[in-house]
């Protein structure tokens, strides 16, 4: 009779597996570099810019003239490719991730003034718990595009000498009647107004001085925006301004075992997949990355996963590298990982998870056969043959991994871009680190999980 320890499944802690000084050193070096990437990537555009900077450093160029190439769309989505030893006809190894994260977007006519306070109205982007965005320091990142096409980049609230922005929350003394209000009704999206200003334009001194403008605080905000950026109120109509948590990513915990920051979902997969892609040794198959935008709002839009961008990139790549190979042949032979984050069991909300099929913080890469909700609806549901293959790839290098569902079956659910890739007939499954506090302004990632994800993605690219 076999030893039960040999027979029973037992996920392994990343701390345990990566206990050697060499691993610990590499693990913390990776996490520190990731923190820089995360701090610099607070919007989809910034994430793509960071990716391109690293590609340029590694000798990649735009277009498919060489075997190290990228193609970007609107500065928000990017496809990256590296030739392998085998022809494209044998399929590619592909990792997808998304560059966008939940946040508060400025409305197109954002500026208002109420009771002496100047504010910007917002429309939230993606799934968020509204109260988490109140009473905290916010920065504004984005672009303003003038009617003549001039694009003005905006980053405000990150430097120590710059002002930050915030949404004031109601004081507890006046919120008693809200105690019995369901959470879903307690916070209104139309109250997510960001404080931008306070000083009014005053009536001039002297007899003939001009009257103060009607909305004097708003007028002062317009003056300041005009001084700094040369813009008028109408220019905000063609702006994309995103209010995001201000400040850098930080170590969390006495042991610095956790990285806290904004936008782990899904820049943690963008970063770890990119590092794995760049560091993979002489890959057998062509390696590709596709980083989409708009995942948090359903993957629609020209830069989202439901657009044709990915297909066009593959067609352009094939036309340049291997014109005789039909698109469908490449797709049908492709193996893909949908790199996206998972929900780790929350120490204080353990009841939301089903422990036998949950992801635990620090236990390595989380694999997910299906996402979706209410009976796997809207899921890719990966094939066991593919999961078996991937398990073998990870076990061969002793990379910690766990198989997980998002939460209890009736509890909720969610989706990823896996189904958009599955539509091409390729093998695909979800694989990424599990987070605590996902979609909050301060998400938490486990240091060994970041390391395991990078090594796992690299093993995937290097697998024969
Ligand atoms: Mn995600
Ligand atoms: Mn998400």
Short mmCIF file of C-alpha atoms and ligand atoms in Angstrom, two decimals:
data_model
loop_
_atom_site.label_atom_id
_atom_site.label_comp_id
_atom_site.label_asym_id
_atom_site.label_seq_id
_atom_site.Cartn_x
_atom_site.Cartn_y
_atom_site.Cartn_z
CA UNK A 1 0.00 0.00 0.00
CA UNK A 2 1.36 3.45 -0.96
CA UNK A 3 2.03 6.10 1.61
CA UNK A 4 -1.00 8.40 1.76
CA UNK A 5 1.34 11.38 1.66
CA UNK A 6 2.38 10.26 -1.82
CA UNK A 7 -1.21 9.90 -2.96
CA UNK A 8 -2.95 12.94 -1.56
CA UNK A 9 -2.73 16.37 -3.16
CA UNK A 10 -0.86 18.94 -1.09
CA UNK A 11 -0.24 22.46 -2.41
CA UNK A 12 3.16 23.73 -1.32
CA UNK A 13 4.05 27.08 0.15
CA UNK A 14 6.23 29.32 -1.97
CA UNK A 15 8.09 30.30 1.20
CA UNK A 16 8.99 26.65 1.74
CA UNK A 17 10.00 25.94 -1.85
CA UNK A 18 11.96 29.15 -2.24
CA UNK A 19 13.81 28.95 1.09
CA UNK A 20 17.38 28.98 -0.27
CA UNK A 21 19.31 32.27 -0.03
CA UNK A 22 19.68 32.30 -3.84
CA UNK A 23 15.92 32.05 -4.36
CA UNK A 24 15.17 34.60 -1.65
CA UNK A 25 17.58 37.07 -3.18
CA UNK A 26 16.13 36.64 -6.69
CA UNK A 27 12.59 36.73 -5.31
CA UNK A 28 13.09 40.07 -3.56
CA UNK A 29 14.99 41.58 -6.47
CA UNK A 30 12.06 40.70 -8.73
CA UNK A 31 9.51 42.13 -6.28
CA UNK A 32 11.48 45.38 -5.95
CA UNK A 33 11.69 45.82 -9.73
CA UNK A 34 7.99 44.98 -10.00
CA UNK A 35 7.18 47.71 -7.46
CA UNK A 36 8.92 50.25 -9.70
CA UNK A 37 6.95 48.99 -12.68
CA UNK A 38 3.67 49.12 -10.78
CA UNK A 39 4.32 52.62 -9.45
CA UNK A 40 5.05 53.84 -12.97
CA UNK A 41 2.04 52.05 -14.53
CA UNK A 42 -1.12 53.57 -13.12
CA UNK A 43 -3.06 53.68 -16.39
CA UNK A 44 -3.28 51.41 -19.41
CA UNK A 45 -1.22 53.92 -21.41
CA UNK A 46 1.49 54.10 -18.76
CA UNK A 47 1.62 50.31 -18.54
CA UNK A 48 2.10 50.04 -22.31
CA UNK A 49 4.78 52.77 -22.19
CA UNK A 50 6.64 50.84 -19.49
CA UNK A 51 6.42 47.63 -21.53
CA UNK A 52 7.77 49.41 -24.63
CA UNK A 53 10.65 50.95 -22.65
CA UNK A 54 11.70 47.48 -21.53
CA UNK A 55 11.27 46.06 -25.05
CA UNK A 56 13.49 48.78 -26.52
CA UNK A 57 16.13 48.00 -23.91
CA UNK A 58 15.98 44.34 -24.97
CA UNK A 59 16.43 45.16 -28.66
CA UNK A 60 12.83 44.84 -29.82
CA UNK A 61 11.37 47.10 -32.50
CA UNK A 62 7.93 48.05 -33.80
CA UNK A 63 6.66 45.99 -36.74
CA UNK A 64 7.67 42.50 -37.80
CA UNK A 65 10.85 43.27 -39.77
CA UNK A 66 12.92 41.37 -37.20
CA UNK A 67 12.30 38.32 -35.06
CA UNK A 68 11.84 40.52 -31.98
CA UNK A 69 8.82 42.66 -32.58
CA UNK A 70 5.86 44.50 -31.17
CA UNK A 71 2.72 46.17 -32.44
CA UNK A 72 0.68 48.55 -30.27
CA UNK A 73 -2.82 50.03 -30.60
CA UNK A 74 -3.78 53.50 -29.35
CA UNK A 75 -1.01 53.23 -26.76
CA UNK A 76 -3.28 50.99 -24.65
CA UNK A 77 -2.94 47.47 -26.03
CA UNK A 78 0.20 45.77 -27.27
CA UNK A 79 1.21 42.53 -28.98
CA UNK A 80 4.80 41.30 -28.63
CA UNK A 81 6.44 38.44 -30.52
CA UNK A 82 9.72 36.57 -30.54
CA UNK A 83 10.67 33.96 -33.13
CA UNK A 84 11.17 30.42 -31.95
CA UNK A 85 13.09 27.52 -33.45
CA UNK A 86 9.95 25.96 -34.87
CA UNK A 87 7.74 27.43 -37.60
CA UNK A 88 4.60 29.36 -36.76
CA UNK A 89 2.67 26.50 -38.31
CA UNK A 90 3.44 24.51 -35.15
CA UNK A 91 1.60 27.14 -33.11
CA UNK A 92 2.77 29.81 -30.71
CA UNK A 93 3.09 30.04 -26.94
CA UNK A 94 0.97 32.97 -25.88
CA UNK A 95 0.33 34.76 -22.59
CA UNK A 96 -2.40 37.37 -22.34
CA UNK A 97 -2.94 39.94 -19.60
CA UNK A 98 -4.72 43.26 -19.28
CA UNK A 99 -3.33 46.75 -18.82
CA UNK A 100 -6.42 48.45 -17.34
CA UNK A 101 -7.48 48.51 -13.68
CA UNK A 102 -10.57 49.77 -11.83
CA UNK A 103 -10.51 53.50 -11.13
CA UNK A 104 -12.58 56.70 -11.23
CA UNK A 105 -12.73 58.31 -14.68
CA UNK A 106 -13.51 62.00 -15.02
CA UNK A 107 -16.80 62.66 -16.77
CA UNK A 108 -16.49 64.59 -20.04
CA UNK A 109 -17.96 67.71 -18.44
CA UNK A 110 -16.45 67.15 -15.01
CA UNK A 111 -16.07 70.55 -13.34
CA UNK A 112 -18.65 71.66 -10.81
CA UNK A 113 -18.78 73.93 -7.81
CA UNK A 114 -20.88 73.33 -4.71
CA UNK A 115 -20.92 75.41 -1.52
CA UNK A 116 -17.48 76.86 -2.09
CA UNK A 117 -15.83 73.59 -3.08
CA UNK A 118 -14.64 72.85 -6.62
CA UNK A 119 -15.04 69.25 -7.74
CA UNK A 120 -14.69 66.88 -10.66
CA UNK A 121 -17.55 64.49 -11.34
CA UNK A 122 -16.54 60.92 -12.11
CA UNK A 123 -17.93 57.78 -13.66
CA UNK A 124 -16.27 54.74 -12.14
CA UNK A 125 -14.50 52.26 -14.40
CA UNK A 126 -14.78 48.55 -13.63
CA UNK A 127 -16.11 46.79 -10.58
CA UNK A 128 -15.33 48.61 -7.38
CA UNK A 129 -16.67 49.05 -3.87
CA UNK A 130 -17.34 52.76 -3.88
CA UNK A 131 -16.59 53.41 -0.20
CA UNK A 132 -12.99 52.23 -0.66
CA UNK A 133 -12.27 55.31 -2.76
CA UNK A 134 -13.41 57.87 -0.21
CA UNK A 135 -11.19 59.81 2.19
CA UNK A 136 -7.93 58.85 0.56
CA UNK A 137 -5.28 60.62 -1.48
CA UNK A 138 -5.90 60.44 -5.20
CA UNK A 139 -3.71 61.36 -8.16
CA UNK A 140 -4.88 62.26 -11.64
CA UNK A 141 -3.28 60.57 -14.64
CA UNK A 142 -4.26 60.76 -18.27
CA UNK A 143 -4.33 62.87 -21.39
CA UNK A 144 -6.19 65.89 -22.69
CA UNK A 145 -6.52 66.12 -26.47
CA UNK A 146 -7.14 69.52 -28.01
CA UNK A 147 -9.22 70.05 -31.13
CA UNK A 148 -6.04 70.54 -33.18
CA UNK A 149 -4.86 67.08 -32.14
CA UNK A 150 -2.30 68.20 -29.56
CA UNK A 151 -2.12 65.60 -26.82
CA UNK A 152 -1.27 66.88 -23.37
CA UNK A 153 -0.16 64.31 -20.82
CA UNK A 154 -1.35 64.91 -17.26
CA UNK A 155 0.14 63.48 -14.07
CA UNK A 156 -0.81 65.29 -10.89
CA UNK A 157 -0.49 64.25 -7.28
CA UNK A 158 2.50 61.90 -7.36
CA UNK A 159 5.40 64.23 -6.52
CA UNK A 160 5.91 65.23 -2.88
CA UNK A 161 5.51 68.93 -3.68
CA UNK A 162 2.34 68.46 -5.73
CA UNK A 163 -1.17 68.66 -4.30
CA UNK A 164 -3.26 65.50 -4.15
CA UNK A 165 -7.01 65.17 -4.62
CA UNK A 166 -9.66 63.41 -2.59
CA UNK A 167 -13.31 62.62 -2.06
CA UNK A 168 -14.48 63.73 1.38
CA UNK A 169 -16.63 61.19 3.21
CA UNK A 170 -19.49 62.05 5.53
CA UNK A 171 -18.59 62.41 9.21
CA UNK A 172 -19.87 59.62 11.50
CA UNK A 173 -21.85 62.13 13.55
CA UNK A 174 -24.18 62.78 10.63
CA UNK A 175 -24.37 59.31 9.16
CA UNK A 176 -26.55 57.57 11.78
CA UNK A 177 -29.56 57.29 9.52
CA UNK A 178 -27.43 55.48 6.93
CA UNK A 179 -26.61 52.64 9.32
CA UNK A 180 -29.52 50.51 8.16
CA UNK A 181 -29.05 51.31 4.46
CA UNK A 182 -27.90 48.33 2.38
CA UNK A 183 -24.31 48.78 1.19
CA UNK A 184 -25.50 48.82 -2.41
CA UNK A 185 -27.60 51.94 -1.71
CA UNK A 186 -25.36 53.66 0.83
CA UNK A 187 -22.88 55.07 -1.66
CA UNK A 188 -24.04 56.87 -4.76
CA UNK A 189 -21.85 57.10 -7.84
CA UNK A 190 -22.98 60.70 -8.28
CA UNK A 191 -21.35 61.49 -4.93
CA UNK A 192 -17.94 60.29 -6.13
CA UNK A 193 -16.89 63.87 -6.79
CA UNK A 194 -13.21 64.61 -6.45
CA UNK A 195 -12.18 67.79 -4.67
CA UNK A 196 -10.09 69.85 -7.06
CA UNK A 197 -10.21 73.39 -5.73
CA UNK A 198 -11.34 75.84 -3.09
CA UNK A 199 -10.07 79.34 -3.93
CA UNK A 200 -12.56 81.62 -5.71
CA UNK A 201 -11.83 84.33 -8.24
CA UNK A 202 -12.65 87.48 -6.23
CA UNK A 203 -14.38 90.69 -7.23
CA UNK A 204 -11.67 93.18 -8.10
CA UNK A 205 -10.96 96.08 -5.72
CA UNK A 206 -12.08 99.62 -6.58
CA UNK A 207 -15.28 101.19 -7.92
CA UNK A 208 -15.13 99.96 -11.53
CA UNK A 209 -13.61 96.56 -10.79
CA UNK A 210 -15.29 93.61 -12.56
CA UNK A 211 -17.79 91.47 -10.65
CA UNK A 212 -16.66 88.07 -9.43
CA UNK A 213 -17.69 85.30 -11.85
CA UNK A 214 -20.85 83.38 -10.99
CA UNK A 215 -19.06 80.12 -10.22
CA UNK A 216 -15.95 81.68 -8.79
CA UNK A 217 -14.20 78.53 -7.55
CA UNK A 218 -14.77 76.74 -10.84
CA UNK A 219 -13.47 79.86 -12.61
CA UNK A 220 -10.25 79.68 -10.55
CA UNK A 221 -9.84 75.97 -11.39
CA UNK A 222 -10.19 76.81 -15.10
CA UNK A 223 -7.59 79.57 -14.72
CA UNK A 224 -5.14 77.19 -13.06
CA UNK A 225 -5.70 74.45 -15.66
CA UNK A 226 -5.18 77.01 -18.38
CA UNK A 227 -1.94 78.27 -16.79
CA UNK A 228 -0.53 74.77 -16.34
CA UNK A 229 -1.76 72.99 -19.47
CA UNK A 230 -3.07 75.71 -21.80
CA UNK A 231 -6.51 74.11 -21.88
CA UNK A 232 -10.13 75.33 -21.76
CA UNK A 233 -13.20 73.61 -20.35
CA UNK A 234 -14.16 72.25 -23.78
CA UNK A 235 -10.81 70.45 -24.02
CA UNK A 236 -11.92 68.20 -21.15
CA UNK A 237 -14.57 66.77 -23.47
CA UNK A 238 -11.76 65.04 -25.35
CA UNK A 239 -9.78 64.05 -22.28
CA UNK A 240 -9.18 60.73 -20.58
CA UNK A 241 -8.43 61.62 -16.98
CA UNK A 242 -8.25 58.82 -14.45
CA UNK A 243 -8.28 59.33 -10.70
CA UNK A 244 -6.09 56.65 -9.15
CA UNK A 245 -4.60 56.14 -5.68
CA UNK A 246 -1.66 58.52 -5.16
CA UNK A 247 1.78 57.29 -4.15
CA UNK A 248 4.10 54.38 -4.80
CA UNK A 249 3.71 50.64 -4.23
CA UNK A 250 4.89 49.69 -0.73
CA UNK A 251 6.18 46.68 1.14
CA UNK A 252 3.58 45.39 3.59
CA UNK A 253 4.25 43.52 6.83
CA UNK A 254 7.14 43.28 9.30
CA UNK A 255 8.80 40.77 7.00
CA UNK A 256 8.10 42.65 3.74
CA UNK A 257 6.42 39.48 2.56
CA UNK A 258 3.70 41.33 0.68
CA UNK A 259 3.64 44.04 -1.99
CA UNK A 260 0.80 46.53 -1.58
CA UNK A 261 -0.19 48.83 -4.38
CA UNK A 262 -2.72 49.97 -6.91
CA UNK A 263 -3.35 47.94 -10.07
CA UNK A 264 -1.88 44.49 -9.35
CA UNK A 265 -4.96 43.37 -11.32
CA UNK A 266 -3.64 42.90 -13.89
CA UNK A 267 -0.30 44.63 -14.17
CA UNK A 268 1.21 41.86 -12.04
CA UNK A 269 0.59 39.49 -14.96
CA UNK A 270 1.74 42.06 -17.53
CA UNK A 271 5.00 42.43 -15.60
CA UNK A 272 5.69 38.78 -14.76
CA UNK A 273 4.76 37.62 -18.28
CA UNK A 274 7.01 40.29 -19.82
CA UNK A 275 9.96 39.37 -17.58
CA UNK A 276 9.43 35.67 -18.37
CA UNK A 277 9.15 36.42 -22.09
CA UNK A 278 12.35 38.48 -22.16
CA UNK A 279 14.34 36.02 -20.05
CA UNK A 280 13.16 32.76 -21.67
CA UNK A 281 16.09 30.95 -23.23
CA UNK A 282 15.95 30.11 -26.95
CA UNK A 283 12.27 29.19 -27.03
CA UNK A 284 11.27 26.20 -29.12
CA UNK A 285 8.03 27.87 -30.24
CA UNK A 286 7.46 31.48 -31.18
CA UNK A 287 6.56 33.32 -27.95
CA UNK A 288 3.92 36.01 -27.93
CA UNK A 289 2.34 38.37 -25.44
CA UNK A 290 -0.98 40.14 -25.88
CA UNK A 291 -1.79 42.83 -23.36
CA UNK A 292 -5.32 44.09 -23.78
CA UNK A 293 -7.16 47.07 -22.38
CA UNK A 294 -10.85 47.29 -21.34
CA UNK A 295 -10.93 43.95 -19.53
CA UNK A 296 -12.46 45.53 -16.46
CA UNK A 297 -15.45 46.81 -18.44
CA UNK A 298 -16.17 43.68 -20.43
CA UNK A 299 -13.34 43.61 -23.01
CA UNK A 300 -15.28 45.66 -25.58
CA UNK A 301 -13.76 48.60 -27.42
CA UNK A 302 -11.05 48.59 -30.09
CA UNK A 303 -8.29 47.89 -27.56
CA UNK A 304 -10.23 45.17 -25.73
CA UNK A 305 -10.03 41.42 -26.18
CA UNK A 306 -13.20 41.18 -28.25
CA UNK A 307 -11.69 43.43 -30.93
CA UNK A 308 -9.81 42.10 -34.00
CA UNK A 309 -6.48 43.61 -32.91
CA UNK A 310 -4.93 40.31 -31.83
CA UNK A 311 -5.96 38.59 -35.06
CA UNK A 312 -4.52 41.41 -37.17
CA UNK A 313 -1.22 41.17 -35.28
CA UNK A 314 -0.95 37.42 -35.86
CA UNK A 315 -1.79 37.94 -39.54
CA UNK A 316 0.86 40.66 -39.86
CA UNK A 317 3.40 38.50 -38.06
CA UNK A 318 2.65 35.51 -40.31
CA UNK A 319 2.77 37.70 -43.44
CA UNK A 320 6.26 38.88 -42.45
CA UNK A 321 7.70 35.66 -41.07
CA UNK A 322 5.85 32.79 -42.72
CA UNK A 323 3.39 33.97 -45.38
CA UNK A 324 2.39 30.49 -46.56
CA UNK A 325 0.96 29.52 -43.16
CA UNK A 326 -2.76 30.17 -42.72
CA UNK A 327 -3.92 32.03 -39.61
CA UNK A 328 -6.21 29.21 -38.49
CA UNK A 329 -3.35 26.70 -38.54
CA UNK A 330 -1.30 28.84 -36.16
CA UNK A 331 -4.28 29.33 -33.86
CA UNK A 332 -5.32 25.68 -33.71
CA UNK A 333 -1.81 24.65 -32.64
CA UNK A 334 -1.38 27.39 -30.07
CA UNK A 335 -1.06 26.98 -26.33
CA UNK A 336 -2.05 29.98 -24.24
CA UNK A 337 -2.22 31.14 -20.67
CA UNK A 338 -4.72 33.81 -19.77
CA UNK A 339 -2.66 35.67 -17.20
CA UNK A 340 -5.01 37.21 -14.70
CA UNK A 341 -5.22 37.45 -10.95
CA UNK A 342 -7.19 35.21 -8.68
CA UNK A 343 -8.89 35.80 -5.33
CA UNK A 344 -6.83 34.45 -2.43
CA UNK A 345 -8.74 33.24 0.63
CA UNK A 346 -9.30 36.37 2.70
CA UNK A 347 -8.36 35.74 6.35
CA UNK A 348 -11.41 37.72 7.52
CA UNK A 349 -13.91 36.53 4.91
CA UNK A 350 -13.10 32.85 4.80
CA UNK A 351 -16.79 31.95 4.47
CA UNK A 352 -16.82 33.26 0.88
CA UNK A 353 -14.45 30.53 -0.26
CA UNK A 354 -14.71 26.77 -0.66
CA UNK A 355 -11.43 25.67 0.83
CA UNK A 356 -10.79 22.54 -1.21
CA UNK A 357 -10.92 24.62 -4.38
CA UNK A 358 -9.61 27.96 -3.22
CA UNK A 359 -6.36 29.81 -3.80
CA UNK A 360 -4.17 30.52 -0.79
CA UNK A 361 -1.86 33.50 -0.49
CA UNK A 362 1.76 32.42 -0.91
CA UNK A 363 1.05 29.06 -2.52
CA UNK A 364 2.30 29.95 -5.99
CA UNK A 365 0.61 30.27 -9.34
CA UNK A 366 -3.15 29.79 -9.29
CA UNK A 367 -4.48 27.75 -12.18
CA UNK A 368 -8.11 28.06 -13.04
CA UNK A 369 -9.98 25.65 -15.30
CA UNK A 370 -13.00 27.89 -15.55
CA UNK A 371 -14.20 31.26 -14.37
CA UNK A 372 -17.75 32.43 -15.07
CA UNK A 373 -20.67 32.27 -12.70
CA UNK A 374 -23.94 30.48 -11.95
CA UNK A 375 -23.05 27.10 -13.44
CA UNK A 376 -19.85 28.04 -15.32
CA UNK A 377 -21.86 30.41 -17.49
CA UNK A 378 -19.51 32.52 -19.61
CA UNK A 379 -16.49 30.31 -18.87
CA UNK A 380 -13.76 28.95 -21.10
CA UNK A 381 -13.58 25.66 -19.12
CA UNK A 382 -10.15 24.38 -20.18
CA UNK A 383 -9.66 20.80 -21.39
CA UNK A 384 -8.07 18.33 -18.95
CA UNK A 385 -5.47 17.29 -21.54
CA UNK A 386 -4.12 20.82 -21.51
CA UNK A 387 -4.25 21.18 -17.74
CA UNK A 388 -2.34 17.91 -17.45
CA UNK A 389 0.34 19.20 -19.80
CA UNK A 390 0.70 22.47 -17.89
CA UNK A 391 0.87 20.66 -14.54
CA UNK A 392 3.75 18.62 -15.93
CA UNK A 393 5.59 21.76 -17.06
CA UNK A 394 5.32 23.27 -13.57
CA UNK A 395 6.14 20.11 -11.64
CA UNK A 396 9.24 19.50 -13.74
CA UNK A 397 10.69 22.72 -12.28
CA UNK A 398 9.13 22.33 -8.83
CA UNK A 399 7.18 25.57 -9.24
CA UNK A 400 4.46 25.94 -6.59
CA UNK A 401 0.96 26.01 -8.06
CA UNK A 402 -2.60 25.49 -6.91
CA UNK A 403 -5.87 24.78 -8.66
CA UNK A 404 -8.61 27.20 -7.70
CA UNK A 405 -12.10 28.49 -8.30
CA UNK A 406 -13.01 32.12 -7.68
CA UNK A 407 -15.17 31.45 -4.62
CA UNK A 408 -18.16 29.44 -3.49
CA UNK A 409 -20.36 28.49 -6.43
CA UNK A 410 -23.37 30.59 -5.41
CA UNK A 411 -21.31 33.49 -4.10
CA UNK A 412 -20.66 35.45 -7.26
CA UNK A 413 -18.12 34.92 -9.97
CA UNK A 414 -16.26 36.77 -12.64
CA UNK A 415 -14.68 36.42 -16.04
CA UNK A 416 -11.35 36.79 -17.79
CA UNK A 417 -10.23 37.06 -21.40
CA UNK A 418 -9.65 33.29 -21.69
CA UNK A 419 -12.86 32.79 -23.67
CA UNK A 420 -11.79 35.30 -26.33
CA UNK A 421 -8.64 33.26 -26.98
CA UNK A 422 -10.55 29.99 -26.77
CA UNK A 423 -12.72 31.24 -29.66
CA UNK A 424 -9.75 30.66 -31.99
CA UNK A 425 -9.57 27.00 -31.06
CA UNK A 426 -6.34 27.22 -29.11
CA UNK A 427 -5.70 25.56 -25.76
CA UNK A 428 -6.05 28.13 -23.00
CA UNK A 429 -6.47 28.27 -19.25
CA UNK A 430 -6.28 30.98 -16.61
CA UNK A 431 -3.07 31.22 -14.62
CA UNK A 432 -1.96 34.03 -12.33
CA UNK A 433 -1.15 35.02 -8.76
CA UNK A 434 -3.92 35.24 -6.14
CA UNK A 435 -4.47 38.62 -4.49
CA UNK A 436 -5.99 39.91 -1.29
CA UNK A 437 -8.17 43.00 -1.60
CA UNK A 438 -8.59 42.65 -5.36
CA UNK A 439 -10.09 45.73 -7.08
CA UNK A 440 -9.40 47.86 -4.02
CA UNK A 441 -7.16 50.95 -4.20
CA UNK A 442 -4.50 49.00 -2.27
CA UNK A 443 -4.31 45.44 -3.53
CA UNK A 444 -1.96 42.91 -1.93
CA UNK A 445 0.30 40.41 -3.69
CA UNK A 446 2.46 37.76 -2.02
CA UNK A 447 6.18 38.10 -2.75
CA UNK A 448 6.72 34.36 -3.42
CA UNK A 449 3.64 34.32 -5.67
CA UNK A 450 5.08 37.08 -7.87
CA UNK A 451 8.28 35.03 -8.17
CA UNK A 452 6.41 31.78 -8.84
CA UNK A 453 4.31 33.45 -11.54
CA UNK A 454 7.39 34.72 -13.35
CA UNK A 455 9.11 31.33 -13.18
CA UNK A 456 5.93 29.55 -14.24
CA UNK A 457 5.42 31.78 -17.27
CA UNK A 458 9.07 31.31 -18.19
CA UNK A 459 8.71 27.52 -17.92
CA UNK A 460 5.67 27.77 -20.19
CA UNK A 461 7.60 29.70 -22.85
CA UNK A 462 10.58 27.33 -22.64
CA UNK A 463 8.55 24.08 -22.61
CA UNK A 464 9.20 21.73 -25.50
MN1 LIG B 1 -8.02 40.96 -14.08
MN1 LIG B 2 -10.27 42.72 -12.41
#
